[in-house]
PDB file of C-alpha atoms and ligand atoms in Angstrom:
ATOM      1  CA  MET A   2      59.266  -6.479 -85.531  1.00 52.00           C
ATOM      2  CA  THR A   3      57.179  -3.520 -86.578  1.00 58.00           C
ATOM      3  CA  GLY A   4      55.296  -3.434 -83.313  1.00 64.00           C
ATOM      4  CA  ARG A   5      52.005  -3.384 -85.153  1.00 67.00           C
ATOM      5  CA  THR A   6      49.089  -5.094 -83.518  1.00 66.00           C
ATOM      6  CA  PRO A   7      47.322  -7.355 -86.005  1.00 60.00           C
ATOM      7  CA  SER A   8      43.893  -5.897 -86.660  1.00 61.00           C
ATOM      8  CA  ARG A   9      40.738  -7.421 -88.039  1.00 78.00           C
ATOM      9  CA  HIS A  10      40.369  -6.500 -91.654  1.00 87.00           C
ATOM     10  CA  GLY A  11      37.879  -7.144 -94.394  1.00 96.00           C
ATOM     11  CA  TRP A  12      38.345  -8.028 -98.047  1.00 97.00           C
ATOM     12  CA  VAL A  13      37.107  -7.315-101.561  1.00 98.00           C
ATOM     13  CA  GLU A  14      35.460  -9.970-103.703  1.00 98.00           C
ATOM     14  CA  VAL A  15      34.407  -9.390-107.328  1.00 98.00           C
ATOM     15  CA  VAL A  16      31.739 -11.248-109.306  1.00 97.00           C
ATOM     16  CA  SER A  17      32.435 -10.461-112.948  1.00 98.00           C
ATOM     17  CA  GLY A  18      31.466 -11.790-116.342  1.00 96.00           C
ATOM     18  CA  VAL A  19      29.343 -11.168-119.396  1.00 96.00           C
ATOM     19  CA  MET A  20      25.741  -9.927-119.306  1.00 94.00           C
ATOM     20  CA  PHE A  21      23.230 -12.707-118.461  1.00 93.00           C
ATOM     21  CA  SER A  22      25.964 -14.746-116.703  1.00 95.00           C
ATOM     22  CA  GLY A  23      24.150 -14.603-113.369  1.00 93.00           C
ATOM     23  CA  LYS A  24      26.212 -11.954-111.576  1.00 93.00           C
ATOM     24  CA  SER A  25      23.153 -10.410-109.939  1.00 89.00           C
ATOM     25  CA  GLU A  26      21.880 -13.866-108.978  1.00 89.00           C
ATOM     26  CA  GLU A  27      25.245 -14.619-107.337  1.00 94.00           C
ATOM     27  CA  LEU A  28      25.335 -11.233-105.580  1.00 93.00           C
ATOM     28  CA  ILE A  29      21.822 -11.841-104.249  1.00 91.00           C
ATOM     29  CA  ARG A  30      22.852 -15.336-103.054  1.00 92.00           C
ATOM     30  CA  ARG A  31      25.850 -13.964-101.161  1.00 95.00           C
ATOM     31  CA  VAL A  32      23.830 -11.113 -99.635  1.00 93.00           C
ATOM     32  CA  ARG A  33      21.060 -13.499 -98.601  1.00 91.00           C
ATOM     33  CA  ARG A  34      23.587 -15.726 -96.836  1.00 92.00           C
ATOM     34  CA  ALA A  35      25.117 -12.709 -95.106  1.00 93.00           C
ATOM     35  CA  LEU A  36      21.612 -11.777 -93.874  1.00 90.00           C
ATOM     36  CA  ILE A  37      21.089 -15.358 -92.631  1.00 89.00           C
ATOM     37  CA  ALA A  38      24.387 -14.990 -90.740  1.00 92.00           C
ATOM     38  CA  GLY A  39      22.924 -11.912 -89.077  1.00 92.00           C
ATOM     39  CA  ARG A  40      25.373  -9.496 -90.703  1.00 94.00           C
ATOM     40  CA  ARG A  41      24.497  -5.848 -91.205  1.00 95.00           C
ATOM     41  CA  VAL A  42      24.407  -5.406 -94.988  1.00 95.00           C
ATOM     42  CA  GLN A  43      24.117  -2.385 -97.273  1.00 96.00           C
ATOM     43  CA  LEU A  44      23.401  -2.776-100.977  1.00 95.00           C
ATOM     44  CA  PHE A  45      24.162  -0.215-103.676  1.00 95.00           C
ATOM     45  CA  LYS A  46      23.575  -0.154-107.413  1.00 90.00           C
ATOM     46  CA  SER A  47      24.337   2.288-110.178  1.00 86.00           C
ATOM     47  CA  HIS A  48      21.467   4.672-110.855  1.00 83.00           C
ATOM     48  CA  LEU A  49      21.903   3.776-114.562  1.00 80.00           C
ATOM     49  CA  ASP A  50      20.514   0.289-113.939  1.00 67.00           C
ATOM     50  CA  ASP A  51      16.726   0.288-114.214  1.00 63.00           C
ATOM     51  CA  ARG A  52      16.195  -3.399-114.939  1.00 59.00           C
ATOM     52  CA  TYR A  53      14.018  -3.777-111.871  1.00 53.00           C
ATOM     53  CA  GLY A  54      11.917  -0.702-112.561  1.00 55.00           C
ATOM     54  CA  GLY A  55      14.236   1.267-110.300  1.00 56.00           C
ATOM     55  CA  GLU A  56      13.801  -1.148-107.391  1.00 67.00           C
ATOM     56  CA  PHE A  57      16.134  -3.921-106.311  1.00 73.00           C
ATOM     57  CA  ARG A  58      15.207  -5.652-103.081  1.00 77.00           C
ATOM     58  CA  ILE A  59      16.801  -8.748-101.580  1.00 74.00           C
ATOM     59  CA  SER A  60      14.921 -10.728 -98.956  1.00 65.00           C
ATOM     60  CA  SER A  61      15.919 -13.763 -96.955  1.00 63.00           C
ATOM     61  CA  HIS A  62      13.602 -16.616 -95.943  1.00 65.00           C
ATOM     62  CA  ASP A  63      13.388 -15.288 -92.415  1.00 66.00           C
ATOM     63  CA  GLY A  64      11.722 -12.147 -93.700  1.00 67.00           C
ATOM     64  CA  ARG A  65      14.664  -9.760 -93.498  1.00 70.00           C
ATOM     65  CA  GLN A  66      15.025  -7.604 -96.563  1.00 71.00           C
ATOM     66  CA  ILE A  67      17.175  -4.810 -97.857  1.00 82.00           C
ATOM     67  CA  ASP A  68      16.673  -2.374-100.709  1.00 87.00           C
ATOM     68  CA  ALA A  69      19.450  -1.262-103.025  1.00 89.00           C
ATOM     69  CA  GLU A  70      20.378   2.385-102.677  1.00 92.00           C
ATOM     70  CA  PRO A  71      20.963   3.984-106.097  1.00 91.00           C
ATOM     71  CA  VAL A  72      24.251   5.899-106.411  1.00 94.00           C
ATOM     72  CA  SER A  73      25.742   7.858-109.294  1.00 93.00           C
ATOM     73  CA  ASN A  74      29.375   7.855-108.115  1.00 95.00           C
ATOM     74  CA  SER A  75      31.788   6.240-105.677  1.00 96.00           C
ATOM     75  CA  VAL A  76      31.861   9.193-103.259  1.00 97.00           C
ATOM     76  CA  GLN A  77      28.156   8.663-102.585  1.00 97.00           C
ATOM     77  CA  ILE A  78      28.913   5.087-101.488  1.00 97.00           C
ATOM     78  CA  ALA A  79      31.567   6.319 -99.046  1.00 97.00           C
ATOM     79  CA  GLU A  80      29.081   8.879 -97.670  1.00 97.00           C
ATOM     80  CA  LYS A  81      26.191   6.426 -97.333  1.00 97.00           C
ATOM     81  CA  VAL A  82      28.032   3.523 -95.655  1.00 98.00           C
ATOM     82  CA  ASP A  83      27.156   3.303 -91.984  1.00 97.00           C
ATOM     83  CA  PRO A  84      30.186   2.615 -89.721  1.00 96.00           C
ATOM     84  CA  ALA A  85      28.247  -0.320 -88.199  1.00 96.00           C
ATOM     85  CA  THR A  86      27.811  -2.019 -91.595  1.00 97.00           C
ATOM     86  CA  GLN A  87      29.639  -5.338 -91.986  1.00 97.00           C
ATOM     87  CA  VAL A  88      28.945  -6.221 -95.633  1.00 97.00           C
ATOM     88  CA  VAL A  89      28.763  -3.779 -98.552  1.00 98.00           C
ATOM     89  CA  ALA A  90      27.410  -5.096-101.864  1.00 97.00           C
ATOM     90  CA  ILE A  91      27.623  -3.091-105.087  1.00 96.00           C
ATOM     91  CA  ASP A  92      25.852  -4.169-108.298  1.00 93.00           C
ATOM     92  CA  GLU A  93      26.510  -2.895-111.856  1.00 92.00           C
ATOM     93  CA  ALA A  94      29.868  -1.464-110.755  1.00 95.00           C
ATOM     94  CA  GLN A  95      31.021  -1.056-114.380  1.00 95.00           C
ATOM     95  CA  PHE A  96      28.927   2.125-114.525  1.00 94.00           C
ATOM     96  CA  LEU A  97      30.800   3.711-111.594  1.00 96.00           C
ATOM     97  CA  ASP A  98      34.044   5.740-111.605  1.00 97.00           C
ATOM     98  CA  ASP A  99      37.557   4.440-110.805  1.00 97.00           C
ATOM     99  CA  GLY A 100      37.208   5.932-107.306  1.00 98.00           C
ATOM    100  CA  VAL A 101      35.170   2.871-106.361  1.00 97.00           C
ATOM    101  CA  CYS A 102      38.538   1.030-106.049  1.00 97.00           C
ATOM    102  CA  GLU A 103      39.759   3.389-103.311  1.00 97.00           C
ATOM    103  CA  VAL A 104      36.377   3.306-101.573  1.00 98.00           C
ATOM    104  CA  ALA A 105      36.286  -0.517-101.644  1.00 98.00           C
ATOM    105  CA  ASP A 106      39.876  -0.735-100.350  1.00 97.00           C
ATOM    106  CA  ALA A 107      39.231   1.790 -97.570  1.00 97.00           C
ATOM    107  CA  LEU A 108      36.062  -0.001 -96.428  1.00 97.00           C
ATOM    108  CA  ALA A 109      37.839  -3.387 -96.536  1.00 97.00           C
ATOM    109  CA  ASP A 110      40.752  -1.963 -94.549  1.00 96.00           C
ATOM    110  CA  ALA A 111      38.186  -0.704 -92.031  1.00 95.00           C
ATOM    111  CA  GLY A 112      36.994  -4.309 -91.566  1.00 96.00           C
ATOM    112  CA  MET A 113      34.122  -4.707 -94.023  1.00 97.00           C
ATOM    113  CA  ARG A 114      33.458  -7.425 -96.595  1.00 98.00           C
ATOM    114  CA  ILE A 115      32.943  -5.806-100.004  1.00 98.00           C
ATOM    115  CA  ILE A 116      31.115  -7.724-102.745  1.00 98.00           C
ATOM    116  CA  VAL A 117      31.254  -6.050-106.152  1.00 97.00           C
ATOM    117  CA  ALA A 118      29.373  -7.331-109.207  1.00 96.00           C
ATOM    118  CA  GLY A 119      29.815  -5.960-112.701  1.00 95.00           C
ATOM    119  CA  THR A 120      30.340  -6.696-116.371  1.00 95.00           C
ATOM    120  CA  ASP A 121      34.095  -6.905-116.856  1.00 96.00           C
ATOM    121  CA  MET A 122      34.155  -6.099-120.581  1.00 96.00           C
ATOM    122  CA  ASP A 123      32.339  -3.521-122.687  1.00 96.00           C
ATOM    123  CA  PHE A 124      30.773  -4.447-126.052  1.00 95.00           C
ATOM    124  CA  ARG A 125      34.200  -4.159-127.725  1.00 95.00           C
ATOM    125  CA  GLY A 126      35.802  -6.628-125.302  1.00 95.00           C
ATOM    126  CA  GLU A 127      37.750  -3.861-123.490  1.00 95.00           C
ATOM    127  CA  PRO A 128      37.812  -3.495-119.668  1.00 96.00           C
ATOM    128  CA  PHE A 129      34.573  -1.772-118.629  1.00 96.00           C
ATOM    129  CA  GLY A 130      34.952   1.285-116.361  1.00 96.00           C
ATOM    130  CA  PRO A 131      36.671   0.440-113.049  1.00 97.00           C
ATOM    131  CA  MET A 132      36.236  -3.346-113.412  1.00 97.00           C
ATOM    132  CA  GLY A 133      39.796  -4.095-114.586  1.00 97.00           C
ATOM    133  CA  LEU A 134      41.252  -2.223-111.622  1.00 97.00           C
ATOM    134  CA  LEU A 135      38.822  -3.847-109.196  1.00 97.00           C
ATOM    135  CA  LEU A 136      39.713  -7.331-110.485  1.00 97.00           C
ATOM    136  CA  ALA A 137      43.400  -6.607-109.916  1.00 96.00           C
ATOM    137  CA  ARG A 138      42.830  -5.408-106.357  1.00 96.00           C
ATOM    138  CA  ALA A 139      40.318  -7.993-105.133  1.00 98.00           C
ATOM    139  CA  GLU A 140      41.255 -10.857-102.833  1.00 97.00           C
ATOM    140  CA  ARG A 141      38.776 -13.120-104.582  1.00 97.00           C
ATOM    141  CA  ILE A 142      37.391 -13.022-108.112  1.00 98.00           C
ATOM    142  CA  ASP A 143      34.828 -15.146-109.902  1.00 98.00           C
ATOM    143  CA  LYS A 144      34.320 -14.797-113.630  1.00 97.00           C
ATOM    144  CA  LEU A 145      30.972 -16.201-114.715  1.00 97.00           C
ATOM    145  CA  THR A 146      29.965 -17.214-118.230  1.00 98.00           C
ATOM    146  CA  ALA A 147      26.585 -17.153-119.958  1.00 97.00           C
ATOM    147  CA  ILE A 148      25.497 -19.266-122.937  1.00 97.00           C
ATOM    148  CA  CYS A 149      26.388 -18.025-126.424  1.00 98.00           C
ATOM    149  CA  VAL A 150      23.052 -17.374-128.149  1.00 96.00           C
ATOM    150  CA  VAL A 151      24.613 -18.213-131.545  1.00 97.00           C
ATOM    151  CA  CYS A 152      26.385 -21.550-130.921  1.00 97.00           C
ATOM    152  CA  GLY A 153      25.615 -22.684-127.355  1.00 98.00           C
ATOM    153  CA  GLU A 154      29.237 -22.574-126.102  1.00 98.00           C
ATOM    154  CA  PRO A 155      30.137 -20.676-122.894  1.00 98.00           C
ATOM    155  CA  ALA A 156      29.764 -16.939-123.593  1.00 98.00           C
ATOM    156  CA  THR A 157      32.330 -14.413-122.376  1.00 97.00           C
ATOM    157  CA  LYS A 158      31.590 -11.343-124.558  1.00 97.00           C
ATOM    158  CA  ASN A 159      28.827  -8.746-124.795  1.00 96.00           C
ATOM    159  CA  GLN A 160      27.565  -8.387-128.369  1.00 96.00           C
ATOM    160  CA  ARG A 161      25.961  -5.005-129.060  1.00 94.00           C
ATOM    161  CA  LEU A 162      23.495  -5.046-131.933  1.00 94.00           C
ATOM    162  CA  ILE A 163      21.978  -2.017-133.639  1.00 91.00           C
ATOM    163  CA  ASP A 164      18.893  -2.896-135.680  1.00 89.00           C
ATOM    164  CA  GLY A 165      20.073  -6.510-135.476  1.00 90.00           C
ATOM    165  CA  GLU A 166      23.559  -5.804-136.899  1.00 92.00           C
ATOM    166  CA  PRO A 167      26.898  -5.894-134.965  1.00 93.00           C
ATOM    167  CA  ALA A 168      27.658  -2.396-133.652  1.00 91.00           C
ATOM    168  CA  PRO A 169      30.897  -0.654-134.682  1.00 89.00           C
ATOM    169  CA  ALA A 170      33.609  -0.144-132.031  1.00 89.00           C
ATOM    170  CA  GLU A 171      33.290   3.645-132.325  1.00 89.00           C
ATOM    171  CA  GLY A 172      29.948   3.838-130.484  1.00 85.00           C
ATOM    172  CA  PRO A 173      29.694   5.101-126.884  1.00 86.00           C
ATOM    173  CA  THR A 174      30.638   2.627-124.159  1.00 88.00           C
ATOM    174  CA  ILE A 175      27.489   3.277-122.141  1.00 85.00           C
ATOM    175  CA  GLN A 176      24.240   3.411-124.058  1.00 78.00           C
ATOM    176  CA  VAL A 177      21.060   3.170-122.032  1.00 69.00           C
ATOM    177  CA  GLY A 178      17.628   3.147-123.609  1.00 63.00           C
ATOM    178  CA  GLY A 179      18.653   3.377-127.278  1.00 64.00           C
ATOM    179  CA  ALA A 180      17.712   1.247-130.311  1.00 68.00           C
ATOM    180  CA  GLU A 181      20.515  -1.198-129.525  1.00 78.00           C
ATOM    181  CA  SER A 182      20.276  -4.588-127.852  1.00 89.00           C
ATOM    182  CA  TYR A 183      22.781  -6.987-126.323  1.00 93.00           C
ATOM    183  CA  GLU A 184      23.503 -10.693-126.581  1.00 95.00           C
ATOM    184  CA  ALA A 185      25.903 -12.986-124.743  1.00 97.00           C
ATOM    185  CA  ARG A 186      28.336 -14.579-127.213  1.00 97.00           C
ATOM    186  CA  CYS A 187      31.532 -16.643-127.192  1.00 97.00           C
ATOM    187  CA  ARG A 188      34.803 -15.270-128.587  1.00 95.00           C
ATOM    188  CA  GLY A 189      34.252 -16.944-131.966  1.00 94.00           C
ATOM    189  CA  CYS A 190      30.752 -15.493-132.461  1.00 95.00           C
ATOM    190  CA  HIS A 191      31.545 -12.002-131.063  1.00 96.00           C
ATOM    191  CA  VAL A 192      31.676  -9.459-133.896  1.00 94.00           C
ATOM    192  CA  VAL A 193      33.051  -5.906-133.715  1.00 93.00           C
ATOM    193  CA  PRO A 194      33.389  -4.882-137.390  1.00 88.00           C
ATOM    194  CA  THR A 195      36.177  -2.282-137.271  1.00 79.00           C
ATOM    195  CA  ARG A 196      38.223  -4.237-134.725  1.00 78.00           C
ATOM    196  CA  ASP A 197      37.909  -7.462-136.704  1.00 77.00           C
ATOM    197  CA  ARG A 198      39.129  -5.713-139.896  1.00 78.00           C
ATOM    198  CA  ALA A 199      42.146  -4.346-137.980  1.00 78.00           C
ATOM    199  CA  GLN A 200      42.877  -7.863-136.722  1.00 80.00           C
ATOM    200  CA  ARG A 201      42.909  -9.171-140.292  1.00 80.00           C
ATOM    201  CA  GLU A 202      45.612  -6.611-141.105  1.00 79.00           C
ATOM    202  CA  LEU A 203      47.583  -7.801-138.072  1.00 81.00           C
ATOM    203  CA  LEU A 204      47.228 -11.473-139.022  1.00 82.00           C
ATOM    204  CA  PRO A 205      46.721 -11.517-142.826  1.00 79.00           C
ATOM    205  CA  GLY A 206      44.437 -14.340-143.904  1.00 74.00           C
ATOM    206  CA  ARG A 207      43.711 -15.427-140.327  1.00 74.00           C
ATOM    207  CA  GLY A 208      41.462 -12.730-138.878  1.00 69.00           C
ATOM    208  CA  LYS A 209      37.822 -13.314-138.009  1.00 72.00           C
ATOM    209  CA  ARG A 210      35.210 -13.109-140.785  1.00 67.00           C
ATOM    210  CA  TRP A 211      31.473 -12.885-140.291  1.00 64.00           C
ATOM    211  CA  ALA A 212      28.359 -13.109-142.420  1.00 60.00           C
ATOM    212  CA  GLY A 213      27.934 -10.076-144.650  1.00 59.00           C
ATOM    213  CA  ASP A 214      31.507  -8.818-144.195  1.00 65.00           C
TER     214      ASP A 214
HETATM  215  P1  LIG B 316      23.757 -10.666-114.963  1.00 58.08           P
HETATM  216  O1  LIG B 316      23.611  -9.916-113.660  1.00 58.08           O
HETATM  217  O2  LIG B 316      25.086 -11.350-115.125  1.00 58.08           O
HETATM  218  O3  LIG B 316      23.415  -9.829-116.183  1.00 58.08           O
HETATM  219  P2  LIG B 316      21.367 -12.009-114.141  1.00 58.08           P
HETATM  220  O4  LIG B 316      21.676 -12.590-112.787  1.00 58.08           O
HETATM  221  O5  LIG B 316      20.598 -10.723-114.176  1.00 58.08           O
HETATM  222  O6  LIG B 316      22.730 -11.864-114.960  1.00 58.08           O
HETATM  223  O7  LIG B 316      20.574 -13.037-115.045  1.00 58.08           O
HETATM  224  C1  LIG B 316      21.019 -14.359-115.238  1.00 58.08           C
HETATM  225  C2  LIG B 316      19.861 -15.153-115.858  1.00 58.08           C
HETATM  226  O8  LIG B 316      19.659 -14.717-117.198  1.00 58.08           O
HETATM  227  C3  LIG B 316      20.110 -16.635-116.014  1.00 58.08           C
HETATM  228  O9  LIG B 316      19.831 -17.346-114.831  1.00 58.08           O
HETATM  229  C4  LIG B 316      19.145 -17.022-117.121  1.00 58.08           C
HETATM  230  O10 LIG B 316      17.880 -17.336-116.594  1.00 58.08           O
HETATM  231  C5  LIG B 316      18.982 -15.748-117.934  1.00 58.08           C
HETATM  232  N1  LIG B 316      19.587 -15.757-119.278  1.00 58.08           N
HETATM  233  C6  LIG B 316      19.102 -15.065-120.339  1.00 58.08           C
HETATM  234  N2  LIG B 316      19.894 -15.208-121.424  1.00 58.08           N
HETATM  235  C7  LIG B 316      20.924 -16.016-121.055  1.00 58.08           C
HETATM  236  C8  LIG B 316      22.088 -16.546-121.741  1.00 58.08           C
HETATM  237  N3  LIG B 316      22.355 -16.254-123.018  1.00 58.08           N
HETATM  238  N4  LIG B 316      22.947 -17.320-121.029  1.00 58.08           N
HETATM  239  C9  LIG B 316      22.682 -17.624-119.737  1.00 58.08           C
HETATM  240  N5  LIG B 316      21.600 -17.161-119.047  1.00 58.08           N
HETATM  241  C10 LIG B 316      20.723 -16.367-119.683  1.00 58.08           C
HETATM  242 ZN1  LIG B 317      29.384 -18.840-130.045  1.00 58.08          ZN
END
């Protein structure tokens, strides 16, 4: 016997997956249901995400609505969370620092439900920002797929294209507002030129080849 009194605690749930897999849709669905349940919800998003023209508002059918508060780091989330909040939702978490893991854990330990959405892999297929650590720590994880724009299979990878060509692995992980674009692709159709050449050295004659290589 430790003598500890069991206390109410929260948990961390992560919605991960490739771009276009519906992570934001799923986050919005969960937040809407929390609002229907009458929970006090706060919503955060990385300031790097400007898909909604800087605004991201979730409203429920009964007219309640909340706006996402833009944050540039995890400390700002800790500072902005009201002690009375019951549900904390964070979108585009891949752009945040590793400290978001400690913040999420601390808030969950304090009794809150934490819903984190983010792209789990960068364009090279490597863990993106704090997402790998968050996935390891979460009580619940969901990994969503999109549709591969090349072959129609379930897509799990982010393909970065520069002027329509697969981008080399050496580029920066975060690139906002450049000449590049992104597509959802399956493993077989995902091309990262330098990595694929290295794989062919690892597995002679069996590595991935792509048009124009
Ligand atoms: P995420 O937050 O994961 O980037 P969103 O929730 O913003 O995804 O958008 C998901 C929506 O994107 C889908 O419901 C669909 O309408 C659209 N979409 C566009 N391209 C694709 C694709 N290749 N595969 C699946 N959905 C796609
Ligand atoms: Zn494919």
